[in-house]
Amino acid sequence: MRSGLTTESVAGPAIDDYPEKLLHHFLHQMAFIRRFEERCGEMYTKGKIHGFLHLYIGEEACAVGALNALKDQDRVITHYRDHGHAIARGIDPKRIMAELYGRVDGTSRGRGGSMHIFDRKKNFFGGHAIVAGHMPVATGLGLASKMHKDDALTMCIFGDGGVGEGEFHEALNLSVLWNTPVIWFCENNGYGMGVKLSDSIANDIYKIAAAYRMPSERCNGMDVLAVYEAVRAAVKHTRSGSGPYFVEAMTYRYRGHSMADPELYRTKAEVEKFQGRDPIERLRHQMVEAGLLTAADHSELLDRIEGEVRECIEFADSSPNPDISTLFDFIIKEPSNA
Amino acid sequence: MRSGLTTESVAGPAIDDYPEKLLHHFLHQMAFIRRFEERCGEMYTKGKIHGFLHLYIGEEACAVGALNALKDQDRVITHYRDHGHAIARGIDPKRIMAELYGRVDGTSRGRGGSMHIFDRKKNFFGGHAIVAGHMPVATGLGLASKMHKDDALTMCIFGDGGVGEGEFHEALNLSVLWNTPVIWFCENNGYGMGVKLSDSIANDIYKIAAAYRMPSERCNGMDVLAVYEAVRAAVKHTRSGSGPYFVEAMTYRYRGHSMADPELYRTKAEVEKFQGRDPIERLRHQMVEAGLLTAADHSELLDRIEGEVRECIEFADSSPNPDISTLFDFIIKEPSNA
Amino acid sequence: MPELRMRDALREALREELIRDERVFLMGEDIGAYGGSYAVTHGLLDEFGEARVMDTPISESGIVGAGVGAALAGLRPMVEIMTINFSLVAIDQIINNASKIHYMSGGQFNVPLVIRMASGGGSQLGATHSHSLEGMYAHFPGLRVVCPAFPADAKALLKRAFRDENPVIFIEHTALYSSRGEVPEDTDLILEFGVANTIREGCDVTIVGYSGSVHQALRAAVLLDKQEGISAEIIDLRTLRPLDMDAIVESVKRTNRAVVVEDDWKFGGFGGELSAQIMERAFDWLDAPVARVSGKDVPMPYNRNLEYAALPAEEDVVEAVLAMQ
Amino acid sequence: MPELRMRDALREALREELIRDERVFLMGEDIGAYGGSYAVTHGLLDEFGEARVMDTPISESGIVGAGVGAALAGLRPMVEIMTINFSLVAIDQIINNASKIHYMSGGQFNVPLVIRMASGGGSQLGATHSHSLEGMYAHFPGLRVVCPAFPADAKALLKRAFRDENPVIFIEHTALYSSRGEVPEDTDLILEFGVANTIREGCDVTIVGYSGSVHQALRAAVLLDKQEGISAEIIDLRTLRPLDMDAIVESVKRTNRAVVVEDDWKFGGFGGELSAQIMERAFDWLDAPVARVSGKDVPMPYNRNLEYAALPAEEDVVEAVLAMQ
Ligand SMILES: Cc1ncc(C[n+]2csc(CCOP(=O)(O)OP(=O)(O)O)c2C)c(N)n1
Ligand SMILES: Cc1ncc(C[n+]2csc(CCOP(=O)(O)OP(=O)(O)O)c2C)c(N)n1
Ligand SMILES: [Mg+2]
Ligand SMILES: [Mg+2]
């Protein structure tokens, strides 16, 4: 039997346990990601952004709850639906937007695009577009920490669809065998493109992960505080040297898989049901209830965000395209000591 | 914690529950495989057999117990350590030996060799030398049975080392999702080449298999009757349309991984410990105790086998090499209806 | 004759084969409920049901392997790998199982499996999603590699693929899915493998292409004719393995010049094979070395201008031809 | 200079690099307790311990991916893939991750990863276990592909590989592991990539080879000299990517004839690239088309006679040269 927590509004952590500043930070980040993604969608329709564009709308609590539980020295590696993770990690959103535009001021100087956001300074190891292909890489990042004996842990973010790939199995198994400090963070939004979870994996994901003998928890991915708590527990375990930890966050994507998705595989009613459990709305409501946010504060927040995102677009618009003469840059790195 | 049954002589099924004929058949097949393999080793040293040769000595109870629980219409697919399976499946051992010699009378006309034994008439789908590469193929064989609605089930045989590969995960998951009639039969001999099981997989194999939500049992692979019972239960389940079933047989290989193995990774004492639990000796002893076998019967049996195996070698020796003019045969099969 | 888009012609072939042969079934990621990532299989789930149009998990190795198994057991599976880029996680199944089991079993078994893949760049999908690896697959004995350039050929070749007893790698260029062409209505029409098509006759130079590059060749031929009065003959290979080398050699012996055009990287690409064989078989007829117009040897950039610069264009073909005069 | 077997020269390189650079560590199946399936790593586990010589499960994709991750994090991993045949289950990690991350990150990250693989046929291991796929890897931008033919080169090139900032595919021919050669004792000696070696001077024909085929070329040169009085120049490429095309062209312009020798299948093989480039750059100097001597286009047979017939031999090289006179 399949079981476990869904995204329904089960009572999550009480907000009075959290510093006011942190709650405002969470609300701001989630709302910023939401608006950033909405505007990306517009810019795509306008022909400013090309290729595949995968929006994160509806899943903001996952990125914000998970990445805020990490430290700067920790490493993050994720899949192609990566804008929300990049923003929550603190990467300059102007440079993210410029990358989506393919401009020289983009995080990858316009070479990578939406699916391949990298930022060395933020220990953000990409943005990977081959489903589950980054999972063994995460095991290797963890292995390096173990060898360096540094205090960095690695968070690997992937989707429910990635669980179908053999590399999920190899990466998890190796991470346990080698006792690497890796947190496996699965964003289970119920679909891999148009394929329902129940058609793609034979058991609950967190139960399959548990079979590798690592702690494995499921949390409500529509509640930023629930995600934050789940990942904090994972960080505690992993940083103490006890090895990998698996977290499955139950969430939902409001938009199509990519901008090309006709969405034939689900009903509008289903989408609306989950929109009724919106993570941003949930936190806003909690903060209002607790007297931490007035209507005025909130509209002021949205205005600020509107301006911040506009700046990103202006920045990207004004950044030049890479020069054709640089076509062959970055293929081979010349040896440092040979 | 790792747990579960080992190869220690726990009380197995009582032999008086089995027809005498069947017991004699089991004893004969196991002893035949043992002698066939011993002689293969000799022929390899003599330079009659080349390439990689993986002997099955010590594991005879697995092949004999498992394959005798199947029907003729059932399908078998296995890995490269395949002589024992081919013999237990009833493939003419003369032709197996000829294949090891690379001669035209070999099962694959000398093209395949030891690791690639195929026999269409016996529904024996090979001998596969890429570890775990045959597992998704087994899922497909099962899928075909489901579509044909024929009464054939598929047994896929593989080793503990194969569990490290991603295809193990993909094949098991698909077999459950598609409810295919596949019996996964893992011969756990404790090593993948020189790598100990505990260094290659994070949990007991049958427990990992169970995470895909299929029945998963472990049995004593040094007791032919225990294997036979375990697989009979699997057959009952699978033939009734209830989907795949996983059996892990705990066994041990007495010889090196291949003829090239220096065996630096284990002690002689360890090998001797397991030789003390010899599956052939075990059944012989049980049959003697039960008055089903006299010393005379037994030496008569060994003599018969000696002659049978000698015939195999003579057959292989007298079979010609393929003609060079046939080098390009069997690459492309010409369309039947185009 | 009705005009169809490439994707519709492919769908017609799949429909007709599903109707013609009950052993045929389709497997792939999002070929059903989603409607196919390039809409090739759109509507087939509704028409033929889940048993014959199977949505699968994201397990390329698993589903190609399952296709091999189903084919060994007598079915006629078609596995869609969403794009050729993802075939890299399934390539062991293609090479070590599909292409070799007939041989390794001494002819006892064979693998009638059709593997469809979308290939090619030009849509700003970046380095991991813009490969053109059909030439790599053509290297392996036991495989067929089919690369149609026009809807009519695509339909007739795909129908032929389902009648083959061997694994067929069927390549569909993403940039051609919406291209249109007349497609005969005759549902029995199939095209044999290994028969190239001279789609334009000329006497000054032979331009060889396949899949997407055939269209660059066509545009280049028009420019050459208009601007330089050079008459180019164009050969559309249609299949890379088997390869219709005779057609190329025959043409080059008349034109004495040859240009090979492909999207893939030049270094170690299939164009090298074509160039080498032309030299081997028409050396004394060549007035100039065979020229190769290919993609630049760089992982595909996301930026539009860089990607355009990385891919071969008709101007490059024109340039190559002029350099030979 | 001491004479060493290829496997011992490789081991020396690994030992010296493990000592020189603490960031270096080795991962692979059976490289430790088993002693290495071809005994290259024999003894290193005892000397350097489990942290730096790691036995891994049978998870090629997992360990190559882990190597990529460790390299991204600043280590200098070496992953041994037991044989190139098994690299097919890890190739996505090599192509879509190792070879592209430097590019896709706009130069922020790089992957200094050495991947060693045993390659080649000739030991009756059958179709799945006898591939020569180094030419296939040479097709991909972002990779280095190294194919030594002699112990001294193998050691100096492997040491060079550990000093590279990019993924290096290091090819070891199984038939050469026990071959002997003098190896300088200088532990700082390294060989640059992209520098071919003219191992025999001659004026009548240029024979180009790499890895195992260099030795067929050498034996052929002796026969040609003795039996026909033909003086062959032999170029050992040593690395396929980068490729020292200048050395080949310079030689062919003197000898006016070229033969390319490789174990791999001819159709779509690397020999086509060499042949095409020689034509492109030395067309007017060629007295005959460049000849390719390669493996037959057949999955490798197990039977000894058939396998011998499927692989190129010195007689085939001699024949090709004579056909040019
Ligand atoms: C190996 C591979 N196969 C298929 C694809 C095409 N593809 C891209 S995203 C995707 C669905 C992934 O779903 P999931 O992992 O749940 O992530 P989500 O999109 O839901 O966030 C697929 C099939 C791919 N990129 N890589
Ligand atoms: C993909 C792949 N990797 C590595 C090998 C080399 N190899 C052959 S057998 C083997 C060990 C397999 O062990 P196991 O599955 O336990 O089977 P056993 O030999 O113990 O019967 C290895 C590593 C291979 N054949 N295929
Ligand atoms: Mg999902
Ligand atoms: Mg084993």
PDB file of C-alpha atoms in Angstrom, chain D residues 5 24 34-35 63 67 77 80 152 166 206 214 227 244 259 282 312 318:
ATOM      1  CA  ARG D   5      56.059  -4.323 -19.041  1.00  0.00           C
ATOM      2  CA  VAL D  24      45.040  12.105  -6.501  1.00  0.00           C
ATOM      3  CA  TYR D  34      41.634  -8.288  -6.353  1.00  0.00           C
ATOM      4  CA  GLY D  35      44.810  -6.556  -7.508  1.00  0.00           C
ATOM      5  CA  ILE D  63      31.679   5.806 -10.112  1.00  0.00           C
ATOM      6  CA  GLY D  67      34.707  10.980 -10.202  1.00  0.00           C
ATOM      7  CA  PRO D  77      40.421  11.289  -9.258  1.00  0.00           C
ATOM      8  CA  GLU D  80      39.356   2.735 -13.862  1.00  0.00           C
ATOM      9  CA  ALA D 152      57.592   4.583 -21.823  1.00  0.00           C
ATOM     10  CA  ASN D 166      40.116  18.312 -18.344  1.00  0.00           C
ATOM     11  CA  THR D 206      53.495   6.717 -44.380  1.00  0.00           C
ATOM     12  CA  VAL D 214      51.358   0.610 -34.184  1.00  0.00           C
ATOM     13  CA  GLN D 227      60.428  -8.642 -49.164  1.00  0.00           C
ATOM     14  CA  ASP D 244      48.945  15.887 -34.398  1.00  0.00           C
ATOM     15  CA  VAL D 259      47.925   3.882 -44.913  1.00  0.00           C
ATOM     16  CA  ALA D 282      47.819  16.759 -48.926  1.00  0.00           C
ATOM     17  CA  PRO D 312      43.766  -6.394 -39.040  1.00  0.00           C
ATOM     18  CA  VAL D 318      51.585  -5.055 -46.594  1.00  0.00           C
TER      19      VAL D 318
END
